[in-house]
CSV table of C-alpha atoms in Angstrom, one decimal:
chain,number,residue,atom,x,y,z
A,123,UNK,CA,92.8,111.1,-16.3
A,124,UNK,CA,93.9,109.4,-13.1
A,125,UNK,CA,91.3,108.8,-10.7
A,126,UNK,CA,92.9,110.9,-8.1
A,127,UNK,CA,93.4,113.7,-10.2
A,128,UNK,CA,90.1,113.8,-11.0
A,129,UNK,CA,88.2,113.3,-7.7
A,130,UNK,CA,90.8,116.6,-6.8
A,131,UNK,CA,89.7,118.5,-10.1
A,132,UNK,CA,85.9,118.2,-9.2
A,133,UNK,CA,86.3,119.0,-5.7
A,134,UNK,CA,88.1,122.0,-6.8
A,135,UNK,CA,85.9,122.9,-9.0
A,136,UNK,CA,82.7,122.9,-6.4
A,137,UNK,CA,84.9,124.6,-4.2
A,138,UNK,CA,85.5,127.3,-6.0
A,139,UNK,CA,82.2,128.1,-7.5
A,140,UNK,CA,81.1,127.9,-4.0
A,141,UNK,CA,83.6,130.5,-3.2
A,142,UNK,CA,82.0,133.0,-5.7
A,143,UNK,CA,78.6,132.7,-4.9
A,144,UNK,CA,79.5,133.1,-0.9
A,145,UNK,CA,81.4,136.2,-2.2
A,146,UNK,CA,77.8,137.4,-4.2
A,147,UNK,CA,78.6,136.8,-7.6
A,148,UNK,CA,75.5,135.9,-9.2
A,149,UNK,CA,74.9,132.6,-9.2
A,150,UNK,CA,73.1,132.4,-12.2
A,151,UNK,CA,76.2,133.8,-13.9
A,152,UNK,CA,78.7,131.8,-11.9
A,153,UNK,CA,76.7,128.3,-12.5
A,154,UNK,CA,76.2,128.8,-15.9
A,155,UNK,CA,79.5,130.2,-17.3
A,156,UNK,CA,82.0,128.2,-15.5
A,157,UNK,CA,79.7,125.1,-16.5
A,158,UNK,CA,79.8,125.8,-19.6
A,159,UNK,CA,83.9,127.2,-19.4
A,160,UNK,CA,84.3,123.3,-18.4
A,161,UNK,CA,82.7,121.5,-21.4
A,162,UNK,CA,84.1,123.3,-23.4
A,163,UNK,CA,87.5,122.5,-22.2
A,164,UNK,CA,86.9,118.7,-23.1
A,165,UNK,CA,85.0,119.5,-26.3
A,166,UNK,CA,88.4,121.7,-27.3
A,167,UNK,CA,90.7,119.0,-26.1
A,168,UNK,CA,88.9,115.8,-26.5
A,169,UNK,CA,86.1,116.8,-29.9
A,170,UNK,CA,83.4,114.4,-27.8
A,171,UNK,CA,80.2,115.8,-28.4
A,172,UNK,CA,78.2,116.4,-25.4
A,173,UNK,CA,74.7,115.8,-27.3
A,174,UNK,CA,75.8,112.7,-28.5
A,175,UNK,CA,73.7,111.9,-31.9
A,176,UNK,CA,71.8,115.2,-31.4
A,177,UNK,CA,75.1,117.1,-32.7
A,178,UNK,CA,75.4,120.0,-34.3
A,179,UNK,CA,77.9,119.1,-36.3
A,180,UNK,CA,80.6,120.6,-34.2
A,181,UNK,CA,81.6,119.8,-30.9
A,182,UNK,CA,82.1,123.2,-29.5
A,183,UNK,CA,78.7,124.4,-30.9
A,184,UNK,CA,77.5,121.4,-29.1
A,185,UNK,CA,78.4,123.2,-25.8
A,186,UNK,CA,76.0,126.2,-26.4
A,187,UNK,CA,72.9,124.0,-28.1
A,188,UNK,CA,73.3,122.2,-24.4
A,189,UNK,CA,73.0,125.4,-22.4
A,190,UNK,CA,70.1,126.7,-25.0
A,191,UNK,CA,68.6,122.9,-24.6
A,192,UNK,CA,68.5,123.4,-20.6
A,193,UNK,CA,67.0,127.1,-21.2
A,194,UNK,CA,63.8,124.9,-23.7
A,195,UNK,CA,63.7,122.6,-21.3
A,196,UNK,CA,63.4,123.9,-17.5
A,197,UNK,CA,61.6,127.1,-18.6
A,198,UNK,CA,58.8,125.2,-20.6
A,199,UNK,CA,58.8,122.1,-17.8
A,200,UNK,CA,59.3,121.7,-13.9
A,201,UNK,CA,59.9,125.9,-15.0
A,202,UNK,CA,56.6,126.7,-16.0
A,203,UNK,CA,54.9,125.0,-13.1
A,204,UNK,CA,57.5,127.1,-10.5
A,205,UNK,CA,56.4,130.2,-11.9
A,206,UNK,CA,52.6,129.3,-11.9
A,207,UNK,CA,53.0,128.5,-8.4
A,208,UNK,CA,55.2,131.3,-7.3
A,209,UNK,CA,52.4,134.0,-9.5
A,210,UNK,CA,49.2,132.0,-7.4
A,211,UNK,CA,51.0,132.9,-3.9
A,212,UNK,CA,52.2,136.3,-4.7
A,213,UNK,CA,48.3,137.1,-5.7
A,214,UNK,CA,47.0,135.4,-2.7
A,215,UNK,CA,49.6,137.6,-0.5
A,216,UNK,CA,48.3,140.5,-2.6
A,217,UNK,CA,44.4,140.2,-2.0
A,218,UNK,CA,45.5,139.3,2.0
A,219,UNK,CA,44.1,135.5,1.7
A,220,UNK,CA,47.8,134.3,2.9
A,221,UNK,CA,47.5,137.0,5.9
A,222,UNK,CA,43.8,135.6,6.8
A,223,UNK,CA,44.6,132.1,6.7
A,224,UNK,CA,47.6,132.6,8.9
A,225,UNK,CA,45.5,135.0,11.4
A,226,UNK,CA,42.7,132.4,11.9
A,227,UNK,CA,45.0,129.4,12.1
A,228,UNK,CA,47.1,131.1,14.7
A,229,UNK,CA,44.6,133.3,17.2
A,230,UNK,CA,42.8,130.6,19.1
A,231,UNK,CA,46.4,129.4,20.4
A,232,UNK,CA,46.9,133.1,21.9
A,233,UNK,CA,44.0,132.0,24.1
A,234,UNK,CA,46.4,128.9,26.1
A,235,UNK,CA,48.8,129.8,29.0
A,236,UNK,CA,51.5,127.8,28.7
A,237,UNK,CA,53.6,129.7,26.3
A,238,UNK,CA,55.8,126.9,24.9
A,239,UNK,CA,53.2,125.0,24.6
A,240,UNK,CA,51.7,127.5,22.1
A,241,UNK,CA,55.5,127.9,20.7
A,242,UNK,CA,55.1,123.9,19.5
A,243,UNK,CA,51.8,124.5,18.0
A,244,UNK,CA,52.5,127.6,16.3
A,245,UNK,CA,55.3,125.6,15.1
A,246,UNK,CA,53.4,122.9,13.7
A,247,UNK,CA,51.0,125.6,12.0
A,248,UNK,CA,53.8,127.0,10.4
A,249,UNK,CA,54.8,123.8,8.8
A,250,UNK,CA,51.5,123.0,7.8
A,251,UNK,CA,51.7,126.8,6.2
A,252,UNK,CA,54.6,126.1,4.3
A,253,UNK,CA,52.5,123.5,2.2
A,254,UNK,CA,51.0,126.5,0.9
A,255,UNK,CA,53.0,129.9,1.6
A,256,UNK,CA,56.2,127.7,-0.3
A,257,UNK,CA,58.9,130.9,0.3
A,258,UNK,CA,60.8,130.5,3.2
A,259,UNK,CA,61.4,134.0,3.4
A,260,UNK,CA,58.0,135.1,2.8
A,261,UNK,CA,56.2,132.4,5.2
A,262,UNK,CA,58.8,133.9,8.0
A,263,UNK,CA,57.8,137.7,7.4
A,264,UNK,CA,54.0,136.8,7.6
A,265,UNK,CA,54.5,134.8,10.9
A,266,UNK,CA,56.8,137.6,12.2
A,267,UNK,CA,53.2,140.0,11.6
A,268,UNK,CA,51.0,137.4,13.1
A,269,UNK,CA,52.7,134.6,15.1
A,270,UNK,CA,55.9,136.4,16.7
A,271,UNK,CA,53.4,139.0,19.0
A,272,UNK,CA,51.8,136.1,20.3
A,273,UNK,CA,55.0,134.0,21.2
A,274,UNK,CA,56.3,137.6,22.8
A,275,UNK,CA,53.3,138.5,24.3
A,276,UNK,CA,53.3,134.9,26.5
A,277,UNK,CA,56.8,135.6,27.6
A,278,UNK,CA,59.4,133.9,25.2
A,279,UNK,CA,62.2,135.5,24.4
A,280,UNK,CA,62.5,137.5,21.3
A,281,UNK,CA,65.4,135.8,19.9
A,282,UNK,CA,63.8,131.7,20.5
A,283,UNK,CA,60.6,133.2,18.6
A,284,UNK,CA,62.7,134.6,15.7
A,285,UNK,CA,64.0,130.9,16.1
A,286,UNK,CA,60.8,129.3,15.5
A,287,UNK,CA,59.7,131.9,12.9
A,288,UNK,CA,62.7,130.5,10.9
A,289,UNK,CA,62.2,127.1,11.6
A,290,UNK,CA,58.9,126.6,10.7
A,291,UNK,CA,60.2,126.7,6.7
A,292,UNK,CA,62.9,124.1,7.6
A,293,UNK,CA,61.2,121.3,5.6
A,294,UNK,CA,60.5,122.0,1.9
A,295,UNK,CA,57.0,119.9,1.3
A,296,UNK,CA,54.1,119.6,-0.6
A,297,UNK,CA,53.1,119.3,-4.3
A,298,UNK,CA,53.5,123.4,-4.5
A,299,UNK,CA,56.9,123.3,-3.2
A,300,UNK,CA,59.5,124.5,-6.3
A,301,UNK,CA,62.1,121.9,-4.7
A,302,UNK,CA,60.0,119.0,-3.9
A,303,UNK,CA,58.7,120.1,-7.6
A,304,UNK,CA,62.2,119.6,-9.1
A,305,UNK,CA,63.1,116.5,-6.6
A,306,UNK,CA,59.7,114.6,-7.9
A,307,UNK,CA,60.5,115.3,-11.8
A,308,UNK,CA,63.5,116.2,-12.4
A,309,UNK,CA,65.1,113.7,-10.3
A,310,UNK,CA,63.5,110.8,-9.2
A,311,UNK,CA,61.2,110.7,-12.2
A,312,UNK,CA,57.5,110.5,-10.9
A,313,UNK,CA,54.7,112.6,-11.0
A,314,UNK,CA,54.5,115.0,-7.9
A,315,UNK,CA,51.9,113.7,-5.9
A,316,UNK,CA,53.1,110.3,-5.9
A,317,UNK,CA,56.6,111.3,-4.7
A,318,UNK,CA,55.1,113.5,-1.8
A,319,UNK,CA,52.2,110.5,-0.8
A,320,UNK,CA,54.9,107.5,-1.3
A,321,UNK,CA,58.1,109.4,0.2
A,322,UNK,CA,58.6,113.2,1.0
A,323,UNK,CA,55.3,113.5,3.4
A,324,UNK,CA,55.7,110.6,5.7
A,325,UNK,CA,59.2,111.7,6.3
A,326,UNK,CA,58.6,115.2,6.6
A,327,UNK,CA,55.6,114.6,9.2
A,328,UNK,CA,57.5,112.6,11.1
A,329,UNK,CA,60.6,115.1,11.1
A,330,UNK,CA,58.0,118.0,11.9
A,331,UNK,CA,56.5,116.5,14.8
A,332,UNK,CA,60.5,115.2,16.4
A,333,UNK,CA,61.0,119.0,15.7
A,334,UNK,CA,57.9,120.2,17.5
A,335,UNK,CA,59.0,118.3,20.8
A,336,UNK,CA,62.5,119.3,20.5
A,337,UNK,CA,61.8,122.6,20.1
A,338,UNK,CA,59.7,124.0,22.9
A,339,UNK,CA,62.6,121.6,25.2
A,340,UNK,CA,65.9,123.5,23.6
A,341,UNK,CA,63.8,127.1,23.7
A,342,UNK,CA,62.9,126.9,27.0
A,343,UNK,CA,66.2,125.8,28.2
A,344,UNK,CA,67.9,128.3,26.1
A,345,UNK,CA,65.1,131.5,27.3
A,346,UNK,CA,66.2,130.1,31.5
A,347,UNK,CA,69.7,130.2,30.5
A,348,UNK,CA,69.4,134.1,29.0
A,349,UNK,CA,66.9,134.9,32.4
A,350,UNK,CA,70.0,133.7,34.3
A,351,UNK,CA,72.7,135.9,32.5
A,352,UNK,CA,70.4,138.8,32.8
A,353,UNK,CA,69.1,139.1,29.5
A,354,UNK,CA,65.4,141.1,29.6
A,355,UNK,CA,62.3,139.5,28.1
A,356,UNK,CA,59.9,142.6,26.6
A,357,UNK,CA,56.3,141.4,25.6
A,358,UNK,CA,55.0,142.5,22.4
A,359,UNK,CA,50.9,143.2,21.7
A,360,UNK,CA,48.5,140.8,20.3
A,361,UNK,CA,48.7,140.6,16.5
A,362,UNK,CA,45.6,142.6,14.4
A,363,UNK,CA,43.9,141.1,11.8
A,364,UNK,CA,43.4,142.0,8.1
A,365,UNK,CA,40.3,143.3,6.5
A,366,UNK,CA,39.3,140.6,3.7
A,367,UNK,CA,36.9,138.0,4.4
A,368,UNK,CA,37.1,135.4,6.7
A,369,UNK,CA,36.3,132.6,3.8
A,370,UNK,CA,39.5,134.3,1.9
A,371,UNK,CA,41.5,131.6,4.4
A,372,UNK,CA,40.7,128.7,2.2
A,373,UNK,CA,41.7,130.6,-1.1
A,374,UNK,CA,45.4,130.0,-0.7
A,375,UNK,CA,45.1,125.7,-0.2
A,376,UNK,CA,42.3,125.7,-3.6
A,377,UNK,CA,45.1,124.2,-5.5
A,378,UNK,CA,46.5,121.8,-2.9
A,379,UNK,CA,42.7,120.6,-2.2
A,380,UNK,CA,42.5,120.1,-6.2
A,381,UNK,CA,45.7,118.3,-6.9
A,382,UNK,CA,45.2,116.0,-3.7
A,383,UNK,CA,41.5,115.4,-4.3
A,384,UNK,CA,42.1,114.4,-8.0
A,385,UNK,CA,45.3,112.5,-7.3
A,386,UNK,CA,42.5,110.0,-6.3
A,387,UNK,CA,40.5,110.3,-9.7
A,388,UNK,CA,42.6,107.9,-12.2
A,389,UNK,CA,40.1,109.0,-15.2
A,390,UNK,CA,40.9,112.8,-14.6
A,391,UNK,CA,45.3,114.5,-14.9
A,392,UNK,CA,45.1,117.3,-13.0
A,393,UNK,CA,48.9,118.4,-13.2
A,394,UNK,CA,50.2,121.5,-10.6
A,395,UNK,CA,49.9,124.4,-13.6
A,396,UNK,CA,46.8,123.1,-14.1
A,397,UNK,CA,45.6,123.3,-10.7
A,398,UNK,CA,46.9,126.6,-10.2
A,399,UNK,CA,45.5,128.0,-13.2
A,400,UNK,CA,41.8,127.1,-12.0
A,401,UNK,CA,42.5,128.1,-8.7
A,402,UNK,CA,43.1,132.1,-10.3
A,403,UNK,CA,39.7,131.6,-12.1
A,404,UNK,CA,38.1,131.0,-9.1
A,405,UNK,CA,39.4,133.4,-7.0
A,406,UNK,CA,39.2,136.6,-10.0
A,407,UNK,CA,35.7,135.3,-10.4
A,408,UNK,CA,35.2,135.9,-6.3
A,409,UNK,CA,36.9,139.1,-6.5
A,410,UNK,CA,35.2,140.7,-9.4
A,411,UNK,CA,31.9,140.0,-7.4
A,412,UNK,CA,33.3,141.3,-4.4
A,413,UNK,CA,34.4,144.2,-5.3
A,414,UNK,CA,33.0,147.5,-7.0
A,415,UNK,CA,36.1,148.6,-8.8
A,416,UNK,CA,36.6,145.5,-11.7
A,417,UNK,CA,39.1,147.3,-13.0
A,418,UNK,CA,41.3,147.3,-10.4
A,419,UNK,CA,40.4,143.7,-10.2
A,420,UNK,CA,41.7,143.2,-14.0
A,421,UNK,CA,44.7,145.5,-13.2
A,422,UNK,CA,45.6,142.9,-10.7
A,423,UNK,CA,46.3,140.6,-13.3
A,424,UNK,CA,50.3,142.0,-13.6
A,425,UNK,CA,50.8,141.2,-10.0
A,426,UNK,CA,50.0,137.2,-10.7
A,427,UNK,CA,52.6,138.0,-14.5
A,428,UNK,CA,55.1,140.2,-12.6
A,429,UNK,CA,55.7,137.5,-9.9
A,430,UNK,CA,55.5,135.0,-12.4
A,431,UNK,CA,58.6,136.8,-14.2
A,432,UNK,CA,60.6,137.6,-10.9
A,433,UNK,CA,60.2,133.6,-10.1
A,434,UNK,CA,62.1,133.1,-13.7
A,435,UNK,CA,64.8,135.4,-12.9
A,436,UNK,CA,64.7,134.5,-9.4
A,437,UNK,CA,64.4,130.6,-9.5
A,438,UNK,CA,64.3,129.1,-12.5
A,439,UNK,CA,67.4,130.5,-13.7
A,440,UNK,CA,69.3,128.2,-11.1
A,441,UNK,CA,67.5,125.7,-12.3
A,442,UNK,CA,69.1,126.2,-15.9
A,443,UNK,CA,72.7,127.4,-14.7
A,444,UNK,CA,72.7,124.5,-12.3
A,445,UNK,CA,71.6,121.9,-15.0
A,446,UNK,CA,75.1,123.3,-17.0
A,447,UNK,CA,77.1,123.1,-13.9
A,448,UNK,CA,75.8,119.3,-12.8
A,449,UNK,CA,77.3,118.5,-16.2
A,450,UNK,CA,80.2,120.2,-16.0
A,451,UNK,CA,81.1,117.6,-12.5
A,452,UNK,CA,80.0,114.9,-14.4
A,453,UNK,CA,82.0,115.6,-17.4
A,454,UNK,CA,84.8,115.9,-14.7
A,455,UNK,CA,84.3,112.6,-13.7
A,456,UNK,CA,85.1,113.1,-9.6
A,457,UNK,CA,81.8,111.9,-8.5
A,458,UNK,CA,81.2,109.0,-11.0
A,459,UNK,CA,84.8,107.3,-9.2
A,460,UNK,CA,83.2,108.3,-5.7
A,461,UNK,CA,80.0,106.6,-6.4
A,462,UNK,CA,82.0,103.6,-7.9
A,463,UNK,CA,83.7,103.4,-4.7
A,464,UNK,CA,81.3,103.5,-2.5
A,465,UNK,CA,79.1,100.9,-4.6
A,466,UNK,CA,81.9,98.4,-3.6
A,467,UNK,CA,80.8,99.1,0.1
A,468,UNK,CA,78.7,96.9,1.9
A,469,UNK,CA,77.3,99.6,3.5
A,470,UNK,CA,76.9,101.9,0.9
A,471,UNK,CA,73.5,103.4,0.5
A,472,UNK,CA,73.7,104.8,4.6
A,473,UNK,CA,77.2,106.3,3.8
A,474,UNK,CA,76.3,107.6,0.3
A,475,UNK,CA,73.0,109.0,1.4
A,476,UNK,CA,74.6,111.1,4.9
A,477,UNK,CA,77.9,112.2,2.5
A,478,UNK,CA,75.3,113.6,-0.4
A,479,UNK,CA,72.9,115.3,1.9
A,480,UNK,CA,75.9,116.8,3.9
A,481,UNK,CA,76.8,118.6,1.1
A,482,UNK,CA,73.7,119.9,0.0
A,483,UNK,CA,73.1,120.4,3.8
A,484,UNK,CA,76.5,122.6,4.0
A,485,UNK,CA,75.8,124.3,0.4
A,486,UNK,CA,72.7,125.3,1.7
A,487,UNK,CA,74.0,127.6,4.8
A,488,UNK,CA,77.0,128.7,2.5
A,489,UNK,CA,75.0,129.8,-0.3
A,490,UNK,CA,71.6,130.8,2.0
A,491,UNK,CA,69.7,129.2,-0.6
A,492,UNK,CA,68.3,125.9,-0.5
A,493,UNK,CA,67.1,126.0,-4.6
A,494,UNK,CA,70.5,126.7,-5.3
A,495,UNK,CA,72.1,123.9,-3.5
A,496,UNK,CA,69.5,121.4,-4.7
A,497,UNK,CA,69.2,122.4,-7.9
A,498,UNK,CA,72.8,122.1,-8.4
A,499,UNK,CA,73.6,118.8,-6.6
A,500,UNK,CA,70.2,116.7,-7.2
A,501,UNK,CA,70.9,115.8,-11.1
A,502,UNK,CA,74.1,113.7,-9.7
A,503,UNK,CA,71.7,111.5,-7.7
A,504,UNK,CA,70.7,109.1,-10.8
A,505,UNK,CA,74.0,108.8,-11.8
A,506,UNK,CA,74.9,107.7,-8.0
A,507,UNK,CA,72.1,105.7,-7.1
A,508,UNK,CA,72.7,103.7,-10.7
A,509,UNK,CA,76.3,102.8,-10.0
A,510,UNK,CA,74.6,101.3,-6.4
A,511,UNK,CA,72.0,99.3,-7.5
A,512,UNK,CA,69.1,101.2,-5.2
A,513,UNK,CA,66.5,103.4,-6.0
A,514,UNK,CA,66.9,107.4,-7.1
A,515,UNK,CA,64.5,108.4,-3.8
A,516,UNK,CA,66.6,107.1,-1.5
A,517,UNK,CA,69.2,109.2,-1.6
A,518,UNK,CA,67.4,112.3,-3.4
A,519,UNK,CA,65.0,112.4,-0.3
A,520,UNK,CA,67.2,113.3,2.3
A,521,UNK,CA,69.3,115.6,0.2
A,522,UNK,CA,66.4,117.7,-1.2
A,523,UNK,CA,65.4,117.8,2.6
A,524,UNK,CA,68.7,118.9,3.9
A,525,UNK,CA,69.3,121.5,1.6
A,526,UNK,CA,66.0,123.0,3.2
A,527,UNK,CA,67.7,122.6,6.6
A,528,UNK,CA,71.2,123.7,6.1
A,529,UNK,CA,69.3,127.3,5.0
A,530,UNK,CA,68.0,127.7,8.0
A,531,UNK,CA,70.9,128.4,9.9
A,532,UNK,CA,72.8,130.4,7.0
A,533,UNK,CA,73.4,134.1,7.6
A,534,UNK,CA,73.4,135.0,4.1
A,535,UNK,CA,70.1,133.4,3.7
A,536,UNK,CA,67.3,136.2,2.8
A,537,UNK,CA,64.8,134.3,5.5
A,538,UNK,CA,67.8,135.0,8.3
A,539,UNK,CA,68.5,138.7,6.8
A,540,UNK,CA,65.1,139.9,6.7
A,541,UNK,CA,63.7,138.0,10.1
A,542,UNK,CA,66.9,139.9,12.3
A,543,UNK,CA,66.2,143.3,10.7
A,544,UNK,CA,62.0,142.6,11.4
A,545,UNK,CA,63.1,141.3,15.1
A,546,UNK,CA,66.0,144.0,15.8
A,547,UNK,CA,68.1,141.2,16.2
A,548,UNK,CA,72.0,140.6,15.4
A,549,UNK,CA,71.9,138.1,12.7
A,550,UNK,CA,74.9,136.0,14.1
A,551,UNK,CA,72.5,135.0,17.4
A,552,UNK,CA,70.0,134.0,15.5
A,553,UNK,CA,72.4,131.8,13.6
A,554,UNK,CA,73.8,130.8,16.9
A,555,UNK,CA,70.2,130.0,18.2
A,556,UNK,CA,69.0,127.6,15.1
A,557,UNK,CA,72.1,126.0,14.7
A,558,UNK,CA,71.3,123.6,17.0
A,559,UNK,CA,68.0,123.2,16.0
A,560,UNK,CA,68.9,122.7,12.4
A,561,UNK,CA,71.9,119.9,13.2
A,562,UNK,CA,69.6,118.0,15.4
A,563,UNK,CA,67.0,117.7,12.0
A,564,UNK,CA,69.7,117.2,9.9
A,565,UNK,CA,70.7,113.7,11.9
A,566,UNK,CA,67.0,112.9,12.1
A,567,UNK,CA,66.5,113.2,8.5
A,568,UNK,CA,68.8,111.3,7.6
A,569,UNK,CA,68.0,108.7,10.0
A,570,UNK,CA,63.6,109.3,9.3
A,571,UNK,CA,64.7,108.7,5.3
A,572,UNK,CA,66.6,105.9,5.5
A,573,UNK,CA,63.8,104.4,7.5
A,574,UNK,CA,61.2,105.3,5.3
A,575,UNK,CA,62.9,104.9,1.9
């Protein structure tokens, strides 16, 4: 195939699956089957094997025993670990420990005058909160419960702290985070906590606190400039709190305090499920002690299996369609000539890294998902980076980072949908007022990795 034609055919192809999840088919569906539609096009046409010596016997056979392979493969791996995450949070949401930890970290800053002030470090609380809280979505609504009263009740506009509610989830960090999850073992090829100590949290530090100066500035500028086209600022009440323990705050960071604390112990391999799973010993342990009905305590059990089930058919399923469809464009060969290309460039790794994490920047706001873009786009990275000559990380970073980023400003995004309906705000301005926001961290990221990488 000519190398034109088949730079056009993959771009096409992106484009158009694009096109039908932006149009709410399902993007399991859409990843999965047209993935599959394309390999089997080639193993009709051309009899190659896509499993090489682990054939079948038959070419298009091949095509499903690949799409069961990726089913084996994410579900019991990187899989397995997203749902043990995703069933620890929903439990510590359930039993209020997410709701505590959030009320105590935020109330002593309802206590300073200087409202932007407050907005910067409620901001940086946030971030620190997505560590542990990983859905964007669901770190949002609990801020809009706890930290949005305060922001209103100093004076800031509505519409800024919807901004900063949003914001807060920009970066996807931490050894809980499903992306960073993916990005460390899927992609890059290290264990988790190396690839957050030796890459992801320098760079994301660095890009939080740029964000919490920049912030507060563009806010308050943005708050004069509605005061001055007569837009009215209502203040809200303080926040109340919630009616579990105080000590219930540290129950949602047991994991992160195990997997960081025995990162340091060579003799003992504490891995994220692991971690997890110990973490929901403890914390049934606490509550059959604490409280008199254990069998309600028991019966809370399905809350930790149900989310563990919705995180399958939520998140791991993109993983698995979007393993498929990351075949599919390499099979298509568009982005092997691109990289090929651009290895030939002097300058390659800057240009390589700002084109790959535009896209998943921009497939983030189109598609509203950041999981979806990454997912999707990250398994080209090792394919790229080994036609360059540099390492997998350098270019993974930013893009895992940016896909994070581009959500934040996408109004089909579930964190956008549900903070404007929470806030009685048009979606549109709240896209309006992060877009700015969201650009501004896109450039820096891109310039924070390359530095750091």
């Amino acid at each position: 195939m000519n190398n034109a034609i088949a730079v056009m055919i993959t771009l096409l192809y992106i484009v158009i699956v694009a096109t039908l999840v932006i149009k709410k088919y399902n993007s399991v569906f859409v990843f999965l089957v047209s993935g599959m539609v394309i390999l089997l096009i080639f193993a009709i046409i051309g009899g190659n094997s896509i499993m090489d010596d682990k054939t079948t016997g038959n070419a298009v056979i091949d095509v499903f025993a690949y799409a069961a392979n990726a089913f084996k493969s994410n579900a019991s791996g990187v899989g397995l670990t997203l749902m043990m995450v995703t069933g620890y949070a929903v439990y510590m949401s359930h039993i209020g420990a997410s709701t505590k930890l959030a009320y105590l970290a935020t109330k002593p800053l309802s206590k300073i005058k200087n409202p932007y002030i407050v907005l910067s470090m409620l901001f940086v609380i946030g971030t620190l909160l997505k560590m542990v809280i990983t859905s964007h979505a669901g770190l949002a609504m609990l801020l809009m419960a706890i930290a949005f009263p305060i922001l209103t009740s100093l004076g800031i506009s509505k519409l800024s702290a919807a901004t900063v509610m949003i914001m807060c989830g920009f970066v996807d960090w931490g050894p809980n985070d499903s992306s960073a999850i993916f990005a460390a073992e899927n992609v890059v090829g290290m264990p988790m906590m190396d690839y957050f100590l030796t890459y992801q949290g320098k760079t994301a530090s660095i890009l939080i606190i740029i964000c919490a100066v920049f912030l507060p500035i563009y806010l308050r500028h943005m708050d004069k400039k509605d005061v001055s086209d007569g837009i009215s600022v209502s203040k809200a009440d303080m926040p109340h709190d919630v009616s579990c323990p105080a000590y219930y705050a540290i129950l949602p960071i047991v994991p992160l305090v195990l997997i960081t604390v025995f990162s340091f112990i060579p003799s003992i391999n504490l891995d994220v499920v692991t971690a997890n799973l110990l973490g929901l010993f403890f914390v049934f342990i606490l509550e059959l002690v604490r409280r008199r009905d254990r069998k309600e305590v028991t019966s809370d059990f399905s809350v930790v299996m149900k989310a563990m089930g919705n995180s399958f058919a939520n998140v791991v399923s993109i993983l698995i369609g979007a393993a498929v469809f990351a075949e599919a464009i390499k099979m298509l060969g568009g982005i092997t000539i691109i990289s090929n290309t651009l290895a030939a460039v002097k300058s390659a790794p800057i240009i390589t890294m700002a084109l790959m994490s535009m896209i998943t920047f921009f497939a983030g706001m189109l598609l509203g998902s950041g999981n979806a873009s990454w997912y999707a786009f990250g398994p080209l990275v090792p394919d790229v980076t080994a036609q360059m000559g540099v390492s997998t990380a350098t270019i993974a970073l930013p893009m895992q980072l940016s896909s994070g980023i581009g959500r934040c400003m996408s109004p089909v995004a579930g964190v956008v949908i549900a903070i404007s309906g929470m806030a009685e705000l048009d979606i549109m301005d709240i896209v309006k007022r992060c877009s700015i926001p969201a650009v501004v961290m896109y450039i820096c990221n891109l310039v924070v990795s390359y530095s750091v990488v």
